[in-house]
XYZ file of C-alpha atoms in Angstrom:
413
model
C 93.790 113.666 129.095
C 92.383 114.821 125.560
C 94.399 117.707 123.938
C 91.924 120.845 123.756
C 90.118 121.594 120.594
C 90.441 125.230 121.130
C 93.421 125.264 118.601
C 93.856 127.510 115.281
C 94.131 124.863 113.194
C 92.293 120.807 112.536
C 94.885 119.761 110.777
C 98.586 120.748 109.460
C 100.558 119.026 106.967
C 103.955 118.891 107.419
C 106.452 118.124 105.162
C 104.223 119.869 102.227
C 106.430 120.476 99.676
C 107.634 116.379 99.365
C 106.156 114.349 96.899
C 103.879 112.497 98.607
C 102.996 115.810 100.584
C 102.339 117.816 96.997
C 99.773 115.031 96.637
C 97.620 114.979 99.496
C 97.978 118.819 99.545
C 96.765 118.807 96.694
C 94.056 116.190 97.333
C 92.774 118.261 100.838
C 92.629 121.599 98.886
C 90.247 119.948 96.200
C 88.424 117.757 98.691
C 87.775 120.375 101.493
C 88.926 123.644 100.308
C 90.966 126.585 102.342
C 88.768 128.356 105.061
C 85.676 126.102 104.867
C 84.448 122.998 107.273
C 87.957 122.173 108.084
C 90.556 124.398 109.150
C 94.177 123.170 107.934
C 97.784 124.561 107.059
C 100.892 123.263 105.056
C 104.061 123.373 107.097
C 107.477 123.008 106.237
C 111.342 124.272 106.415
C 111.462 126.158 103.335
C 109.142 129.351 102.990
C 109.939 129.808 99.318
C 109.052 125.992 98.541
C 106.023 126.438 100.521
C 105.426 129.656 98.628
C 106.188 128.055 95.083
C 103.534 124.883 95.997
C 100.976 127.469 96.897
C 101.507 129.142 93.330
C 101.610 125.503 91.613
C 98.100 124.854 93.320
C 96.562 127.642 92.170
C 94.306 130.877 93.210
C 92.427 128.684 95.645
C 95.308 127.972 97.735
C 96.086 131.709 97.998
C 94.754 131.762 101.859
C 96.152 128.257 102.418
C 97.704 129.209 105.987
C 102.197 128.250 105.884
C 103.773 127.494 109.211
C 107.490 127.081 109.256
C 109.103 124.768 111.196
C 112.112 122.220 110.706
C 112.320 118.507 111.576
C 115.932 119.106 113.640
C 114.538 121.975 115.768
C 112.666 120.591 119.097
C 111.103 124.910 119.040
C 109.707 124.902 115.612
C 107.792 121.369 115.914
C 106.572 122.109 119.908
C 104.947 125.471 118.202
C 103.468 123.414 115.415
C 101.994 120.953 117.709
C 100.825 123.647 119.954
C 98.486 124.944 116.856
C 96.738 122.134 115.744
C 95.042 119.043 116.966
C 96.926 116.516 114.504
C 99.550 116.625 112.325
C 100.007 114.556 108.814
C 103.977 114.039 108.254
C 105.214 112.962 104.889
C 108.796 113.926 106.379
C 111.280 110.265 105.576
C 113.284 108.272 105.863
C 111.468 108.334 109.142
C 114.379 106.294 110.569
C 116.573 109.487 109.867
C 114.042 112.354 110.663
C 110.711 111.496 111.693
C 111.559 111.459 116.133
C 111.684 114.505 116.786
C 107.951 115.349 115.369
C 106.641 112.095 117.179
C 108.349 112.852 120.436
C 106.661 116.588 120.412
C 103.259 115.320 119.215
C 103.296 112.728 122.397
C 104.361 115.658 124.982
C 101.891 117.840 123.537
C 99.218 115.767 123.165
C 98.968 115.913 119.813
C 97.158 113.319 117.268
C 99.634 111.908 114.649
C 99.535 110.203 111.178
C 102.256 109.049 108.683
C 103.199 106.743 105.915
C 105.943 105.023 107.272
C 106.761 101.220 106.473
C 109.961 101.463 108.595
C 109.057 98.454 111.420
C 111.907 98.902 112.683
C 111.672 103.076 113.606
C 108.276 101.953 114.714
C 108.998 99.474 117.447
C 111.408 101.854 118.804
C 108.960 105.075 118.559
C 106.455 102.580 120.897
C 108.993 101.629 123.421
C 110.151 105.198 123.702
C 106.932 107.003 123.724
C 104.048 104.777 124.037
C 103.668 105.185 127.996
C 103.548 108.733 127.715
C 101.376 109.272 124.536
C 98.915 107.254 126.888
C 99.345 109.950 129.132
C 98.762 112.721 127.575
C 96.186 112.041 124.693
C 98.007 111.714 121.799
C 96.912 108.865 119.461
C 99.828 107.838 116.817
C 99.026 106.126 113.807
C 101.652 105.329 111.504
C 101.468 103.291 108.261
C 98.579 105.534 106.910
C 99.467 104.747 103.291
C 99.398 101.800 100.748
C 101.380 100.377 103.408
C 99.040 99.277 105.563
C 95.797 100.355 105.096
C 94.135 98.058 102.284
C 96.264 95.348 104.080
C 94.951 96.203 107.354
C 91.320 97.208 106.554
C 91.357 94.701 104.286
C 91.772 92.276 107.195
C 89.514 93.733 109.368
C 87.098 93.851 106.774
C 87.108 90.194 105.953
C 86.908 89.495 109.655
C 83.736 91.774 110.017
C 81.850 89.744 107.160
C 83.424 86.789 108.883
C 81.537 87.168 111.748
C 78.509 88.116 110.227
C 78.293 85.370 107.401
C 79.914 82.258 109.753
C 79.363 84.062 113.292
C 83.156 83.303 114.341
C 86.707 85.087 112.386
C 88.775 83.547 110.297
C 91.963 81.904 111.833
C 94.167 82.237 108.610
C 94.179 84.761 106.136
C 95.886 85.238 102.486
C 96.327 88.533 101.028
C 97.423 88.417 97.247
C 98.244 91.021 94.996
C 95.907 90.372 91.847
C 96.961 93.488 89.895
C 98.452 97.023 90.537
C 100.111 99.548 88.544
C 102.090 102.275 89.919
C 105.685 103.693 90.290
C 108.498 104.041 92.788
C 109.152 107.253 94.250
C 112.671 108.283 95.796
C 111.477 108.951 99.125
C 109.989 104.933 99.035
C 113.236 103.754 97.468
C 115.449 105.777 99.781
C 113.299 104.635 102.984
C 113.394 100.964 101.490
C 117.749 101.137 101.149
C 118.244 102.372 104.222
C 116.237 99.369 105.866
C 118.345 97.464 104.090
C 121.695 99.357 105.085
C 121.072 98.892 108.943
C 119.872 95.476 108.992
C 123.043 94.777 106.902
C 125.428 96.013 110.255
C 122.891 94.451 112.959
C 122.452 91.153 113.352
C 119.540 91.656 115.873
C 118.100 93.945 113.210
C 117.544 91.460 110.749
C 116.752 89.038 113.463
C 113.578 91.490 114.266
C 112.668 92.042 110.627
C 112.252 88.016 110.771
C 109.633 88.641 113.284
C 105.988 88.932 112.290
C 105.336 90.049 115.456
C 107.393 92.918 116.406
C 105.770 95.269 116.579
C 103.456 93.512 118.930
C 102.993 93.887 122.744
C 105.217 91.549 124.491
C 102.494 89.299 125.882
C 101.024 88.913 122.000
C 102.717 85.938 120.393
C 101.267 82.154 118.497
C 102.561 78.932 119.165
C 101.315 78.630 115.007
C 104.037 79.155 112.722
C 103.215 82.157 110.765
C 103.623 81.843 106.666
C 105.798 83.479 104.891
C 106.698 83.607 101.328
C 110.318 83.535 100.114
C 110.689 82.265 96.594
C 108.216 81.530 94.068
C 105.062 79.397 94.934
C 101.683 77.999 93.531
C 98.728 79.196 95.466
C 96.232 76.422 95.473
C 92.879 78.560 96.131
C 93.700 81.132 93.095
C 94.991 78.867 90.926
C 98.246 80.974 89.864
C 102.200 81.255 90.935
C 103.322 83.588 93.486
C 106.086 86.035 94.141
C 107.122 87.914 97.403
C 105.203 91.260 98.150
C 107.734 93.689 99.049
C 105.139 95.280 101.684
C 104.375 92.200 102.996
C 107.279 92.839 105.431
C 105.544 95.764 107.206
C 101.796 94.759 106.269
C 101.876 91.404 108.373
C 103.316 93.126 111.359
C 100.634 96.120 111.189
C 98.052 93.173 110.773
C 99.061 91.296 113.911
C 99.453 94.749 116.238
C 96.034 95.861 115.200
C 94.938 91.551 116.425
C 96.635 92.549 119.700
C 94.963 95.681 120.242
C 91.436 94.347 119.177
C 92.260 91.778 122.229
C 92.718 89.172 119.683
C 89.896 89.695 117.904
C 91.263 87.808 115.061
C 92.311 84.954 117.301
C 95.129 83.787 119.300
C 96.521 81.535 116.816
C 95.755 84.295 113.966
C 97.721 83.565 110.869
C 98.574 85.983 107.631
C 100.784 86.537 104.688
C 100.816 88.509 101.505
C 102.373 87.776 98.052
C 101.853 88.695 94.499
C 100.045 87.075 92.070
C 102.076 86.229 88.488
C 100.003 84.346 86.689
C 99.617 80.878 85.347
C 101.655 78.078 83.892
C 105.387 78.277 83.033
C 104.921 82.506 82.246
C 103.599 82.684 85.608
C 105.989 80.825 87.522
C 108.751 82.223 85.506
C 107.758 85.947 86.298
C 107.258 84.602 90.275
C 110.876 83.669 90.068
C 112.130 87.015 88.368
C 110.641 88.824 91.319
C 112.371 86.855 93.396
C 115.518 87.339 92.296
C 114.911 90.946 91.751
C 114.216 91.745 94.934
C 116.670 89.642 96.485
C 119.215 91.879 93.961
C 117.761 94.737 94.939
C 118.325 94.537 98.874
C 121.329 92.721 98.454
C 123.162 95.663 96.431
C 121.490 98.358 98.918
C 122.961 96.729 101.813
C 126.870 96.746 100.782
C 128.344 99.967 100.207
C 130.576 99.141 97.107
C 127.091 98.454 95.390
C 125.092 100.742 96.983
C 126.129 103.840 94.522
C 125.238 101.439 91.509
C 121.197 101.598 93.266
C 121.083 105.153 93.691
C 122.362 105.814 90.267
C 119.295 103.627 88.447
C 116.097 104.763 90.853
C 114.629 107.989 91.353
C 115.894 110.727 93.771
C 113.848 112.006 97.014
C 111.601 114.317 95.535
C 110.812 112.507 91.878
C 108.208 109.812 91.535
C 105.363 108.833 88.970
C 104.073 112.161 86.870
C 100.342 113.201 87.577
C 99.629 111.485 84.448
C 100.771 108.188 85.791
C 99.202 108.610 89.518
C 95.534 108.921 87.515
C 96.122 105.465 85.419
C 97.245 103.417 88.022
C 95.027 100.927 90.438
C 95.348 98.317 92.632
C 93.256 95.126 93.206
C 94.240 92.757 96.669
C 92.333 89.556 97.294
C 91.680 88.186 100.590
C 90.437 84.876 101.477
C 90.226 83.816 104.861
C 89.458 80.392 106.463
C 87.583 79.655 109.846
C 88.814 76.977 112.291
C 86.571 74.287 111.045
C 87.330 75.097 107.388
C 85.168 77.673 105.838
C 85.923 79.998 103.702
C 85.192 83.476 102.389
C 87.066 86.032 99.649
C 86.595 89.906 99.896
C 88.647 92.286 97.957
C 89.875 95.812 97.922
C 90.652 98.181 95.135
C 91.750 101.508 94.420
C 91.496 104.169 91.481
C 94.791 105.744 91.162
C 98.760 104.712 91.794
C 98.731 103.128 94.764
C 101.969 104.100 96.357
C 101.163 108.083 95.335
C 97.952 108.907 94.041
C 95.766 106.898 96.140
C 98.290 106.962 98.893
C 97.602 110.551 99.194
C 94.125 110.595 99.491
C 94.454 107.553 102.219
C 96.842 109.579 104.276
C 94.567 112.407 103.972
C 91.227 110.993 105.158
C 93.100 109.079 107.846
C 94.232 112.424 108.894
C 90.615 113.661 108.675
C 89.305 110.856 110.765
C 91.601 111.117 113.249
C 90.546 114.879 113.668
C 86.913 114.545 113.388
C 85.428 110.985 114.166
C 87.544 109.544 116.825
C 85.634 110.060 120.041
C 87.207 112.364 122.422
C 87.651 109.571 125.305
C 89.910 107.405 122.889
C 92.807 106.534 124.457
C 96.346 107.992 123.460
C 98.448 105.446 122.533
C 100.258 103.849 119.376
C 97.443 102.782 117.022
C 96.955 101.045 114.046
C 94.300 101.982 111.433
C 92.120 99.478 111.525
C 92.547 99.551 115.536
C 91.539 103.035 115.790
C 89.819 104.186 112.704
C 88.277 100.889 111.212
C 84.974 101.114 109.621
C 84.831 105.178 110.131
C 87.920 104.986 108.034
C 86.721 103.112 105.481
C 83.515 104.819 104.861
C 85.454 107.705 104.417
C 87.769 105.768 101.851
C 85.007 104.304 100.028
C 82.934 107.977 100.023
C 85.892 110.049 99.087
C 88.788 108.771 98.274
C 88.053 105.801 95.803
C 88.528 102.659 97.616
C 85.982 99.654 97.415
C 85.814 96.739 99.723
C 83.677 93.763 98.761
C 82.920 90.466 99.615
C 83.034 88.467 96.520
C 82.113 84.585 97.547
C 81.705 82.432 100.640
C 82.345 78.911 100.841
């Protein structure tokens, strides 16, 4: 069953007036316009915030349709869903709000996109809903931002020039973090604490969190231990120490969900990490382990309560992030290299032209919202999706066209 396109609106964004949701507001309104090729509204709880963002974008955004609706009330999102054929939501901690909107989109057959990196709020949202959303349509996408899509592209990607260039995929795959430059926001670091503050009070928690495959279906698993980077390390094929990625946690899992629902295209015994790249010699490794114990710090003091106020007090609040000025110099650069079964190798890479956690998180979220409405065939299955599993190269062609992502292969050998 495929939701009918006789709705009022493409798209809606809900969750507007958050900072991520200013952003790709922002982004759609100079990509696409108001009352042009695409139809779209901003939604949210607040009319007067709505009202102020509409006045902080400017005359053009003076027809930009508002629907109001709150996350708690089952009413307002069922009407939203009932008015559009997908909905973007930049409304987290998912953990804490974002069920409600996924459980309406599902019974209403509506197409879904988000930015979540919660793994755990995701395994639960596909054991809850998944049967049904392949019922009635709906295809659900989460982890539409910098987590995962360069990771999971990326992948897919690689594995595309794989089989071209060597005719069979690569069985292992690195992903490291050659450069980036970008802030925190408080919706990220308040997502990121609370993680932290349930695994802390549930042992089986943090005994799925160990699990690169949990978000997997059950019958998806490797006998191959999968890698996965603790402390600091020297990477032999780049030549340079290495610190944990802090999105390798969610990236890996939205890597091996997207093998499973390619029918292992990758392979059965598919392996991937992630990790940052420090640099060489003794500056290198000493920055690799000053990551490490950062982040170690960082989680640690999140999870216990008597610390926990110390956290909040130092990082930004839900709403604040990097300014505009910030989200235009920023960029990222990820290297992949990938290595067949008998031992050959290739390295692509992916970059981006703004902040990757905001500015070019925005425009991701937004053209993976814009695929989903316009180039997924009709007859695709509901279901929960990953990006590359669903939107792959259509995706990326819109990334690379619009919204300032490369990916290239840069050597085979």
């Amino acid at each position: 069953m495929t939701k009918s396109t006789d709705t009022t609106y493409d798209l809606v964004v809900f969750g507007a007036t958050s900072f991520v949701g200013q952003i790709l507001t922002r982004y759609l309104l100079e990509a696409y316009g108001v009352g042009k090729s695409v139809s779209w509204a901003i939604a949210g709880r607040s009319e007067s915030k709505l009202g102020k963002l509409k006045g902080d974008l400017g005359p053009e955004a003076a027809e930009l349709p508002v629907i109001i609706a709150d996350a708690a009330s089952d009413a307002d999102l069922q009407a939203m869903c009932d008015q559009t054929r997908v909905i973007i939501s930049t409304v987290g901690p998912y953990a804490l709000y974002g069920e409600p909107l996924v459980q309406a989109c599902v019974r209403t057959g509506t197409d879904y996109c988000d930015l979540t990196g919660e793994v755990q709020w995701i395994r639960k949202m596909v054991e809850r809903y998944e049967e049904e959303a392949k019922s009635s349509g709906a295809r659900i996408v989460h982890c539409c931002g910098f987590d995962s899509i360069p990771s999971d592209l990326g992948v897919w990607f690689l594995q595309q020039q794989a089989e071209q260039t060597f005719g069979a995929p690569c069985r292992d795959v690195r992903m490291r973090v050659k450069a980036a430059k970008g802030g925190f926001s408080g919706g990220t670091v308040a997502s990121m604490m609370n993680v932290a503050r349930e695994a802390a009070s549930d042992p089986k928690l943090r005994k799925e969190l160990a699990n690169p495959f949990s978000i997997c279906p059950p019958d998806h698993r490797s006998t191959v231990r999968q890698p996965s980077l603790k402390t600091a390390e020297y990477d032999e094929d780049f030549g340079v120490w290495l610190a944990p990625f802090v999105m390798g946690a969610i990236n890996t899992r939205v890597v091996h969900r997207s093998n499973a629902l390619q029918q292992a295209r990758y392979g059965k015994e598919f392996t991937y990490d992630e990790a940052m790249m420090t640099g060489r010699g003794i500056k290198g490794r000493l920055a690799a382990y000053g990551i490490t114990g950062g982040l170690g710090a960082f989680f640690t003091a999140s999870a216990l309560k008597p610390t926990r106020w110390l956290v909040e007090k130092f990082v930004p609040a839900p709403g604040e992030g990097p300014s505009p000025e910030d989200q235009e110099n920023g960029f990222f650069d990820l290297r992949f290299i990938g290595k067949t079964e008998d031992g050959r190798k290739l390295m692509t890479k992916v970059t981006g032209d703004r902040d990757p956690g905001y500015g070019s998180t925005g425009k991701m979220l937004g053209e993976a919202g814009m695929c989903l409405a316009f180039d997924v065939p009709a007859d695709q299955p509901g279901g929960f999706w990953t990006p590359a599993s669903l939107l792959d190269g259509k995706l990326m062609d819109r990334l690379t066209s619009k919204a300032g992502l490369t990916f290239e292969l840069v050597e085979t050998r």
